[in-house]
Structure formats: structure tokens, C-alpha cells
Amino acid sequence: MSFMSVETEGVRRANMYKEVKLQDGGMEVTAEILAVNGLKKHFPFKKNWFGKGIEYVKAVDGVDLHIDYGETLGLVGESGCGKSTTGRTIIRLLDPTEGQIFFEGENITHLGKKQLRQVYKRMQLIFQDPFASLNPRKKVGNAISEVLYVHGMKDRNQRREKTEELFEMVGLRKEEIDKYPHEFSGGQRQRVVIARALAVNPRLIICDEPVSALDVSIQAQIINLLMELKARLGLSYLFISHDLRVVRHVSDRVAVMYLGKIVETAPTEELFKEPAHPYSKALLSAVPVLKPGSNRRKLVLEGEVPSPVNPPSGCRFNTRCKYATRKCREVEPPVKCIGQQHFAACHLY
Ligand code: SF4
């Protein structure tokens, strides 16, 4: 498939999603590229004499989320809340402990390595550190060519041609495909990693802190590139980041995660203007407001994040929440719909 046709295919998919929504009368029907139900990932922390886990780090503990075709879902939260583990479990780098992952309607929760190879033609992951995800002894063009070979492009000349196309698409010169990773700057290396992810024509890319290792000036360029590619190829993103300003800029909707669970999901602007969950309010109050005269106060979160080995009963945020009641300590709040596409798990609603 030529790059031009990939582009057309991507745009067609994004449009198809819109048509489906209109035909079925709007918000009721979704064309989801990804749906995750009750996802858990527990890591054994202490083992008994027989090597069986008796205590677990509950890094992800019952996550539900979905992403529509052509949509970017931002996933935010303090470090250690389970964002990256969620991303890695969705793409099956980690085996889920419980729950289900549906990708383009197919249940991929328990697929074996061979079947996952087919999934990786449509779903890719971009890591935080581009240097760590490239082999320092391999020319970057060969790293991309290898991906193309594994996914069925056996002709050497065709692979070189496609690698050059990908390089140009991510803003690099095609002559640079014969360089080694250390010959590039941090931003250029991340462009190489993006080119490698695009080599298989993915529909969904999980971006795990894709710009946090880069200088601020370079961050903007990479973010703009990701947004351009999304529009051009009809991509969907799960955008994991602790940088709230970046998430606000790139996301259509945002999910807020606390201690292994999603506590609030909402369209981006609604969440940033009127967060509902007390944790989201505190987290988002840290984003500087550039409007002159704005009197938004930064809310300070008291106390440490509790241990994911032994999370608090009831609402997990109750040990740090100024509104906590007895009910909060005893009963886990269900997720409630509190507006259009706006959900929160809090007894206040
Ligand atoms: Fe606070 Fe209770 Fe809401 Fe949890 S459920 S966020 S403790 S008010």
C-alpha cells in the first residue's frame, strides 16, 4: 500500500466514524477503536514458600475506558498512579490480571504472540525515551526496514523507498536513514521512533509520555507533528502524560487516574474549566492560568499517595479529600454520568 493510499484510508476511517454517528442519531452510538473493561494489572510483591504471590501491587485496579476512531484520549494523574502500566497492558506488553481489551471489535485480552503480531500492525506504542527504544548499534533506517520486513514487505528496494517516505513524513531528510541514533538530537530521535511506529500503518498509537524527555522548545514541535499526523492519517491516540498543559492541547477527552482507577472522564475543555472530582480539582488547579485577573487558587493536596499494595477502603482518595465522610471510607463510589460524556466516581454526585 503506498503512503498516499494509507493517508486516504486513514481519513476515510475518521469520516466513516462521523457518518456512523450521524446516521444513528448522534451520541448514542460510538464507533470505538478501543474499549477496555475492568482492566486490572497486579504485580506480585511478596511470595510464599511455593513461589505464589500473597501480596500484590495493584498498579491498575479496574480501569474502564474507550477511544473512538480519530479521537485522542489524554490519561493524566500523579506519577505512580498506574497510567503507563495501563498503556502497556492495553498493548499487551504486560498480561492483564483481569478485565477485557477490545481493539477494533476484537477481544485481544488473551491473544498469543503470533496473533498479537497482527494487532501490532494496527496498534503501536511510542515510549518516553527515544534513545532507549532504538538500538544504538543499528542504523535507524535498518531499524525501520526490519519492522517492514517482519510485517511482510520482503523487497529490499521497496523497504528503502518506504523508509525514505516515512522519514520525510516526520520531518527528517531521507538522506539521514543511514545514520546511527547517537547522530540525532533528542527531538530527531523521537521523530525516528514515530516514523518506525507509522511503518505498519497503525490506527491507534499509545503515546507514553512522548515529550517528557525533550527540551520545552522541541516538545512543541513533536506535539505539532503528532497532531498533524492524526489529522492526515485519521489516527487515534491514547496520550499518557503528567504534563497537563500538553494534555489539554492535544486531547479531545481526558481521563483522570488516581491509585489504579479512573476517577473522572470528560471532554477536555469541560474538565479543565469545571473539574468535578475533588482529586481532579486539586490536580488541575496546578495548571497556570494565563488570563490576567484570574483568581484561581492552587489547591494543595495533603498527604502522600497511599500504597497501591494496600489501597484505602471505600473511595481511594478519602485519605486526602477534605469532603470525605464515613460513607466515603466504607463504600466505593460508583462511576456516575454527570453531564454529556462527563463521568465521575464520587459520592458528592
Ligand atoms: Fe472525596 Fe468522598 Fe468524593 Fe472520594 S467519594 S472524592 S472521599 S467526597
XYZ file of C-alpha atoms and ligand atoms in Angstrom:
357
model
C 0.000 0.000 0.000
C 1.540 3.345 -0.960
C 1.787 6.127 1.562
C -0.793 8.148 -0.344
C -3.328 5.361 -0.074
C -2.566 4.925 3.629
C -3.340 8.589 4.091
C -6.612 8.316 2.180
C -7.537 5.200 4.149
C -6.897 6.990 7.456
C -9.033 9.979 6.521
C -11.767 7.642 5.218
C -11.834 5.807 8.554
C -12.166 9.041 10.505
C -15.011 10.191 8.223
C -16.708 6.801 8.404
C -16.854 7.216 12.152
C -18.596 10.566 11.813
C -21.110 9.164 9.295
C -21.984 6.303 11.627
C -22.584 8.782 14.423
C -24.880 10.949 12.287
C -26.877 8.055 10.848
C -27.621 6.712 14.275
C -28.771 9.965 15.729
C -25.714 11.347 17.470
C -24.249 10.494 20.803
C -25.876 7.141 21.459
C -23.759 5.138 19.063
C -19.998 5.145 19.168
C -17.541 3.685 16.722
C -14.907 2.664 19.226
C -11.434 1.718 18.159
C -10.603 0.643 21.714
C -12.751 -0.432 24.651
C -11.284 -1.524 27.975
C -13.490 -3.079 30.647
C -12.482 -3.701 34.260
C -8.772 -3.871 33.424
C -6.508 -4.940 36.289
C -2.765 -5.424 36.466
C -1.440 -6.667 39.801
C 2.257 -7.403 40.313
C 3.225 -9.989 42.970
C 5.098 -8.174 45.713
C 5.561 -10.899 48.329
C 5.625 -14.627 47.595
C 5.091 -17.636 49.873
C 7.331 -20.729 50.139
C 5.789 -22.155 46.985
C 6.521 -19.045 44.937
C 2.875 -17.996 44.850
C 2.102 -14.304 45.262
C 0.498 -13.425 48.588
C 0.692 -9.635 48.365
C 0.248 -7.609 45.216
C 0.962 -4.108 43.959
C -2.397 -3.167 42.438
C -0.970 -0.863 39.776
C -4.129 -0.934 37.667
C -7.245 -1.929 39.536
C -10.388 -1.882 37.451
C -9.985 0.596 34.607
C -12.797 1.222 32.094
C -12.150 3.442 29.110
C -12.875 3.751 25.425
C -11.419 5.655 22.493
C -13.372 6.477 19.327
C -11.929 6.447 15.828
C -9.974 9.641 15.226
C -10.081 10.607 18.913
C -7.282 11.466 21.347
C -7.892 10.420 24.930
C -5.490 12.008 27.428
C -4.665 9.972 30.529
C -3.379 12.045 33.448
C -2.509 11.558 37.103
C 0.377 11.810 39.567
C 3.412 9.620 38.928
C 2.871 6.079 40.165
C -0.914 6.197 39.618
C -0.772 3.420 37.005
C -1.009 5.414 33.728
C 1.948 3.795 31.992
C 1.040 0.327 33.256
C -2.439 0.842 31.807
C -0.949 1.723 28.400
C 1.459 -1.199 28.427
C -1.260 -3.638 29.470
C -3.607 -2.395 26.743
C -0.963 -3.075 24.097
C -0.258 -6.415 25.823
C 3.385 -5.780 26.699
C 2.066 -6.853 30.103
C -0.509 -9.591 30.579
C -3.657 -8.322 32.285
C -4.616 -9.851 35.627
C -8.316 -9.342 34.921
C -10.601 -7.480 32.543
C -11.048 -7.278 28.807
C -9.442 -5.303 25.990
C -11.326 -4.908 22.705
C -9.452 -3.426 19.777
C -11.485 -2.701 16.640
C -14.152 -5.040 17.980
C -11.736 -7.945 18.568
C -11.077 -9.248 22.065
C -7.261 -9.129 22.316
C -7.044 -9.810 26.073
C -5.620 -13.301 25.771
C -4.138 -13.392 22.268
C -0.852 -15.261 21.835
C 2.342 -13.777 20.402
C 1.596 -14.786 16.810
C -1.894 -13.281 16.838
C -0.602 -10.147 18.559
C 1.701 -9.556 15.596
C -1.429 -8.897 13.518
C -2.693 -6.499 16.194
C 0.632 -4.603 16.190
C 0.051 -3.776 12.530
C -2.790 -1.582 13.756
C -1.719 -0.545 17.258
C 1.682 0.890 18.191
C 3.409 2.347 21.253
C 5.739 5.352 21.484
C 7.890 5.441 24.606
C 9.162 8.376 26.611
C 12.854 7.853 25.917
C 13.581 7.568 22.185
C 17.245 6.715 22.819
C 16.326 3.675 24.908
C 13.889 2.406 22.305
C 16.446 2.446 19.456
C 19.343 0.033 19.125
C 22.496 2.240 19.315
C 24.399 -0.156 17.009
C 21.801 -0.172 14.267
C 21.330 2.477 11.585
C 17.893 3.992 12.089
C 16.843 3.155 8.530
C 17.607 -0.514 9.177
C 15.524 -0.433 12.370
C 12.522 0.745 10.338
C 13.277 -1.612 7.462
C 13.273 -4.526 9.909
C 9.768 -3.620 11.072
C 8.599 -3.508 7.450
C 10.211 -6.913 6.782
C 8.562 -8.534 9.813
C 5.220 -7.202 8.648
C 5.541 -8.670 5.161
C 7.488 -6.248 2.942
C 10.165 -8.587 1.621
C 11.539 -6.448 -1.234
C 14.629 -4.523 -0.131
C 14.190 -1.598 -2.541
C 10.565 -1.215 -1.599
C 11.549 -1.123 2.087
C 14.136 1.579 1.455
C 11.665 3.632 -0.525
C 9.034 3.349 2.182
C 11.581 4.208 4.914
C 12.523 7.357 2.988
C 8.842 8.298 2.648
C 8.333 7.825 6.390
C 11.374 9.961 7.164
C 10.047 12.802 5.064
C 6.626 12.435 6.603
C 8.007 13.022 10.121
C 10.124 15.989 9.019
C 13.521 14.300 8.584
C 15.658 14.260 5.452
C 15.622 10.963 3.590
C 19.441 11.009 3.368
C 19.514 10.575 7.148
C 18.269 6.992 7.132
C 21.865 5.728 7.176
C 22.744 7.467 10.440
C 23.005 5.905 13.907
C 20.747 7.028 16.784
C 23.546 8.976 18.535
C 23.961 11.178 15.450
C 20.492 12.663 16.011
C 19.243 15.175 18.563
C 16.596 14.106 21.123
C 13.751 15.568 19.070
C 15.007 13.972 15.852
C 15.286 10.598 17.603
C 11.663 10.880 18.699
C 10.768 11.611 15.043
C 12.582 8.395 14.072
C 10.585 6.481 16.685
C 7.357 7.982 15.327
C 8.396 7.005 11.775
C 9.017 3.458 12.972
C 5.568 3.339 14.615
C 3.980 4.599 11.377
C 5.762 1.952 9.285
C 2.956 -0.546 9.839
C 0.105 1.907 9.118
C -1.318 1.853 12.656
C -4.771 3.152 13.539
C -4.159 3.623 17.252
C -0.921 4.846 18.846
C -0.348 4.725 22.581
C 1.932 7.663 23.386
C 3.534 7.125 26.786
C 4.976 10.481 27.925
C 6.254 11.067 24.359
C 7.735 14.501 25.021
C 8.721 14.494 28.683
C 12.367 13.683 27.944
C 12.684 16.598 25.484
C 13.503 20.308 25.843
C 10.428 22.553 26.002
C 11.097 24.121 22.582
C 11.368 20.682 20.976
C 8.290 19.388 22.816
C 6.062 21.788 20.871
C 7.447 20.568 17.537
C 6.821 16.906 18.366
C 3.323 17.651 19.672
C 2.522 19.553 16.467
C 3.863 16.664 14.410
C 1.659 14.161 16.273
C -1.388 16.385 15.739
C -0.625 16.838 12.036
C -0.253 13.080 11.596
C -3.520 12.492 13.389
C -5.382 14.814 11.039
C -3.617 13.499 7.950
C -3.850 9.769 8.663
C -7.018 9.627 10.794
C -5.076 8.232 13.765
C -6.404 7.762 17.292
C -4.180 8.304 20.325
C -4.095 7.282 23.948
C -1.913 10.131 25.201
C -0.377 9.399 28.594
C 1.294 12.344 30.292
C 1.788 14.080 33.602
C 2.070 17.410 31.764
C -1.443 18.847 31.985
C -0.813 21.700 29.555
C 0.304 19.289 26.854
C -2.675 17.013 27.520
C -5.066 19.958 27.275
C -3.546 20.939 23.954
C -3.734 17.518 22.273
C -6.744 15.707 23.783
C -10.400 15.547 22.797
C -11.302 13.932 26.122
C -9.290 13.405 29.290
C -9.382 10.619 31.879
C -8.005 11.350 35.365
C -6.412 8.427 37.164
C -5.775 8.024 40.880
C -4.205 4.992 42.519
C -5.032 2.483 39.781
C -8.540 3.733 38.975
C -10.085 6.337 36.706
C -11.933 8.873 38.842
C -13.205 11.254 36.169
C -13.547 11.409 32.388
C -14.772 14.429 30.449
C -14.325 16.428 27.233
C -11.066 18.342 27.604
C -12.304 21.916 27.928
C -15.109 20.944 30.293
C -12.693 19.090 32.544
C -10.172 21.925 32.650
C -12.849 24.586 33.245
C -15.056 22.677 35.650
C -13.491 19.553 37.075
C -15.951 17.673 39.282
C -13.974 15.139 41.301
C -12.062 16.645 44.267
C -8.861 14.961 43.052
C -9.220 16.399 39.528
C -9.879 19.827 41.063
C -6.641 19.705 43.038
C -4.617 18.249 40.171
C -5.865 20.734 37.580
C -5.538 23.738 39.888
C -1.786 23.352 39.402
C -2.089 24.402 35.723
C -1.160 28.085 35.438
C -3.988 30.319 34.145
C -2.705 32.825 31.627
C -5.805 35.095 31.786
C -4.994 38.408 33.507
C -7.067 38.905 36.651
C -7.838 35.215 37.073
C -8.007 34.357 40.757
C -7.872 30.581 40.572
C -6.089 29.264 43.639
C -3.756 26.315 43.626
C -5.214 23.576 45.847
C -2.580 21.755 47.812
C -3.062 18.021 48.114
C -2.363 16.983 51.680
C -0.524 13.768 52.463
C 1.189 11.132 50.403
C -0.376 8.895 47.765
C -1.346 5.712 49.683
C 0.402 2.463 48.844
C -1.063 0.534 45.902
C -0.325 -2.647 47.905
C -2.920 -1.695 50.465
C -5.198 0.970 49.000
C -7.721 2.676 51.330
C -11.168 1.107 51.566
C -14.178 2.842 50.029
C -13.062 5.792 47.928
C -9.305 5.569 47.408
C -8.977 9.317 47.652
C -10.621 9.510 51.101
C -7.316 9.859 52.994
C -6.583 13.142 51.169
C -10.046 14.505 50.487
C -11.405 17.369 52.582
C -15.000 16.303 51.815
C -14.531 12.699 52.984
C -17.347 11.247 55.104
C -17.885 7.885 56.750
C -19.635 6.661 53.607
C -16.519 7.582 51.577
C -14.394 5.416 53.868
C -16.739 2.438 53.640
C -18.367 2.413 50.215
C -16.575 2.624 46.900
C -18.259 5.363 44.827
C -19.754 4.135 41.541
C -18.974 5.941 38.294
C -21.868 8.280 37.512
C -22.742 10.252 34.398
C -22.854 13.921 35.430
C -23.006 15.570 32.002
C -22.564 14.864 28.331
C -19.619 12.453 28.124
C -18.745 13.541 31.661
C -18.331 10.809 34.292
C -17.072 10.919 37.876
C -16.694 8.432 40.716
C -17.510 10.427 43.844
C -20.278 10.293 46.462
C -20.763 14.055 46.100
C -22.600 13.397 42.812
Fe -13.885 12.788 48.448
Fe -15.791 11.108 49.213
Fe -15.773 12.037 46.712
Fe -13.945 10.306 47.498
S -16.128 9.936 47.350
S -13.581 12.125 46.355
S -13.593 10.932 49.595
S -16.063 13.204 48.575
